[in-house]
Tab-separated table of C-alpha atoms in Angstrom:
chain	number	residue	atom	x	y	z
A	232	UNK	CA	59.409	117.519	119.079
A	233	UNK	CA	60.445	115.060	117.237
A	234	UNK	CA	63.212	115.375	114.854
A	235	UNK	CA	62.944	111.917	113.411
A	236	UNK	CA	60.282	111.109	110.399
A	237	UNK	CA	59.868	108.586	108.194
A	238	UNK	CA	61.376	110.510	105.118
A	239	UNK	CA	64.125	112.394	106.689
A	240	UNK	CA	66.166	111.854	109.493
A	241	UNK	CA	69.011	114.320	111.401
A	242	UNK	CA	71.984	113.022	108.499
A	243	UNK	CA	69.588	112.378	105.197
A	244	UNK	CA	70.942	116.392	104.009
A	245	UNK	CA	74.714	115.015	104.722
A	246	UNK	CA	74.177	111.849	103.118
A	247	UNK	CA	72.422	112.764	99.910
A	248	UNK	CA	74.717	115.160	99.216
A	249	UNK	CA	77.415	112.806	99.744
A	250	UNK	CA	75.656	111.194	96.583
A	251	UNK	CA	75.571	113.486	95.226
A	252	UNK	CA	79.205	114.644	95.274
A	253	UNK	CA	79.758	110.699	93.836
A	254	UNK	CA	77.291	110.523	90.963
A	255	UNK	CA	78.798	113.961	89.923
A	256	UNK	CA	82.562	112.607	89.839
A	257	UNK	CA	81.361	109.323	87.816
A	258	UNK	CA	79.688	111.322	85.831
A	259	UNK	CA	81.924	113.795	85.410
A	260	UNK	CA	84.784	110.897	84.019
A	261	UNK	CA	82.683	109.373	82.013
A	262	UNK	CA	81.838	112.433	80.033
A	263	UNK	CA	85.563	113.252	79.949
A	264	UNK	CA	86.719	109.364	78.840
A	265	UNK	CA	84.125	109.151	76.432
A	266	UNK	CA	84.561	111.752	74.617
A	267	UNK	CA	87.128	114.253	76.103
A	268	UNK	CA	89.698	111.590	76.051
A	269	UNK	CA	87.868	109.978	73.284
A	270	UNK	CA	89.060	106.386	74.590
A	271	UNK	CA	86.771	104.663	72.371
A	272	UNK	CA	89.218	105.873	69.637
A	273	UNK	CA	92.868	104.776	71.700
A	274	UNK	CA	93.374	101.546	70.231
A	275	UNK	CA	96.147	99.796	69.546
A	276	UNK	CA	97.355	98.314	66.913
A	277	UNK	CA	96.259	94.076	66.934
A	278	UNK	CA	94.103	94.344	70.008
A	279	UNK	CA	89.761	94.773	69.440
A	280	UNK	CA	89.057	96.958	72.957
A	281	UNK	CA	91.684	100.229	73.827
A	282	UNK	CA	93.884	100.469	76.568
A	283	UNK	CA	95.956	103.438	77.467
A	284	UNK	CA	98.919	102.195	79.502
A	285	UNK	CA	99.311	104.023	82.900
A	286	UNK	CA	101.290	102.726	85.136
A	287	UNK	CA	102.658	98.744	85.172
A	288	UNK	CA	99.835	97.800	86.988
A	289	UNK	CA	96.696	100.106	85.766
A	290	UNK	CA	95.460	100.440	82.253
A	291	UNK	CA	92.776	102.414	81.155
A	292	UNK	CA	90.614	100.538	79.264
A	293	UNK	CA	86.987	100.615	77.768
A	294	UNK	CA	84.319	98.075	78.311
A	295	UNK	CA	81.123	98.031	77.905
A	296	UNK	CA	79.094	96.371	81.020
A	297	UNK	CA	75.733	94.587	80.143
A	298	UNK	CA	75.263	93.358	83.438
A	299	UNK	CA	75.659	93.958	87.418
A	300	UNK	CA	78.874	93.714	89.597
A	301	UNK	CA	81.750	91.335	87.469
A	302	UNK	CA	79.337	91.358	84.730
A	303	UNK	CA	76.806	88.638	86.419
A	304	UNK	CA	73.697	88.804	84.703
A	305	UNK	CA	73.917	90.303	81.033
A	306	UNK	CA	71.429	92.228	79.886
A	307	UNK	CA	70.817	92.502	75.813
A	308	UNK	CA	66.879	92.314	76.118
A	309	UNK	CA	65.530	95.873	77.107
A	310	UNK	CA	63.473	93.613	78.776
A	311	UNK	CA	65.782	93.023	81.479
A	312	UNK	CA	67.882	96.188	80.953
A	313	UNK	CA	64.563	97.945	81.463
A	314	UNK	CA	64.384	94.616	84.358
A	315	UNK	CA	68.143	96.104	85.489
A	316	UNK	CA	66.690	100.140	85.686
A	317	UNK	CA	63.999	99.755	87.917
A	318	UNK	CA	65.910	97.583	90.239
A	319	UNK	CA	68.777	100.331	90.550
A	320	UNK	CA	66.054	102.792	91.447
A	321	UNK	CA	63.979	100.807	93.567
A	322	UNK	CA	66.903	100.162	95.392
A	323	UNK	CA	68.291	104.581	95.243
A	324	UNK	CA	64.599	104.457	96.829
A	325	UNK	CA	64.594	102.057	98.860
A	326	UNK	CA	68.708	103.463	100.893
A	327	UNK	CA	67.197	107.324	100.563
A	328	UNK	CA	63.879	106.689	102.731
A	329	UNK	CA	67.024	104.180	105.498
A	330	UNK	CA	69.026	108.387	105.599
A	331	UNK	CA	66.271	108.908	107.265
A	332	UNK	CA	67.045	106.308	110.398
A	333	UNK	CA	70.060	106.777	111.085
A	334	UNK	CA	72.084	107.966	113.606
A	335	UNK	CA	75.798	109.048	112.246
A	336	UNK	CA	77.588	110.638	110.058
A	337	UNK	CA	79.687	108.081	109.389
A	338	UNK	CA	76.286	106.071	108.126
A	339	UNK	CA	75.009	108.649	106.427
A	340	UNK	CA	78.103	108.887	103.789
A	341	UNK	CA	78.426	105.513	103.034
A	342	UNK	CA	74.877	104.910	101.574
A	343	UNK	CA	75.146	107.696	100.032
A	344	UNK	CA	78.392	106.798	98.507
A	345	UNK	CA	76.383	103.803	98.093
A	346	UNK	CA	73.179	105.869	96.909
A	347	UNK	CA	75.132	107.671	94.612
A	348	UNK	CA	76.620	104.832	92.484
A	349	UNK	CA	73.657	103.143	91.617
A	350	UNK	CA	72.700	106.677	90.058
A	351	UNK	CA	75.492	106.762	87.985
A	352	UNK	CA	75.596	103.400	87.065
A	353	UNK	CA	72.195	103.586	86.532
A	354	UNK	CA	71.754	106.696	83.802
A	355	UNK	CA	74.521	104.702	81.769
A	356	UNK	CA	72.520	101.912	81.715
A	357	UNK	CA	69.866	104.573	80.414
A	358	UNK	CA	72.040	106.285	77.860
A	359	UNK	CA	73.617	103.448	76.313
A	360	UNK	CA	72.038	100.925	77.607
A	361	UNK	CA	75.160	99.384	79.595
A	362	UNK	CA	77.652	100.723	82.782
A	363	UNK	CA	81.099	102.263	80.783
A	364	UNK	CA	83.723	101.028	83.177
A	365	UNK	CA	87.318	102.396	82.624
A	366	UNK	CA	89.599	101.220	85.084
A	367	UNK	CA	91.211	98.187	84.669
A	368	UNK	CA	94.229	96.923	87.806
A	369	UNK	CA	96.573	94.191	86.676
A	370	UNK	CA	99.486	93.067	89.100
A	371	UNK	CA	101.959	89.788	88.563
A	372	UNK	CA	99.682	88.179	85.145
A	373	UNK	CA	96.980	88.795	87.953
A	374	UNK	CA	94.040	91.017	85.903
A	375	UNK	CA	91.163	92.520	88.605
A	376	UNK	CA	87.740	93.120	86.867
A	377	UNK	CA	87.439	96.580	84.851
A	378	UNK	CA	85.574	99.281	86.719
A	379	UNK	CA	84.108	103.238	87.188
A	380	UNK	CA	84.181	105.783	90.162
A	381	UNK	CA	80.427	104.334	90.600
A	382	UNK	CA	81.977	100.329	92.018
A	383	UNK	CA	84.482	102.701	93.972
A	384	UNK	CA	81.940	104.760	95.424
A	385	UNK	CA	79.198	101.538	96.362
A	386	UNK	CA	82.577	99.403	96.672
A	387	UNK	CA	83.496	102.818	99.638
A	388	UNK	CA	79.909	102.654	100.518
A	389	UNK	CA	79.660	99.066	101.186
A	390	UNK	CA	82.894	99.011	103.324
A	391	UNK	CA	81.597	101.816	105.194
A	392	UNK	CA	79.405	99.990	106.470
A	393	UNK	CA	80.901	96.893	107.214
A	394	UNK	CA	83.260	99.127	109.717
A	395	UNK	CA	80.361	100.382	111.309
A	396	UNK	CA	78.281	96.984	111.634
A	397	UNK	CA	81.456	96.044	113.405
A	398	UNK	CA	83.351	98.844	114.909
A	399	UNK	CA	80.927	101.512	114.867
A	400	UNK	CA	78.760	101.093	117.583
A	401	UNK	CA	75.574	101.186	115.065
A	402	UNK	CA	73.638	99.765	117.093
A	403	UNK	CA	72.783	102.979	119.524
A	404	UNK	CA	69.130	103.334	120.211
A	405	UNK	CA	67.947	107.292	119.547
A	406	UNK	CA	64.707	107.603	121.606
A	407	UNK	CA	61.783	109.706	120.095
A	408	UNK	CA	60.695	111.631	122.351
């Protein structure tokens, strides 16, 4: 019996579990930051946006990103927001189907992280019209872009795929019987 098919492979369940874990962590953090910690009300005198210092190199802030990564392609129109939502959902479905063809747990986890992060940011677009970002890293006068847990999951997933591609023999052929 062939254990592979177009929609379900040996690591599909694991990859979807990782996606769900990333999604839950992202949405729980966003809920806490917005409604429990109430970052929006923590604006220091003389500043336009909330900024809460955590360490000498990290602040918690509230930035609404109407675009994609790094604020690219900002969308203020309803049509633009809808296009980003449809693209994110399409990419998540395509990645979910790709899980059926993956032959390692590591690669499935990497793809799962990307799926979970993409869905987390898509939920923000649907609920708020933009993605809520909170973590600001800075050192020596250099400020990194502001990001959230979903962004961390997506970047970690992409790094995992690069590691798999370069070092872990991702080209292993699975023979069906």
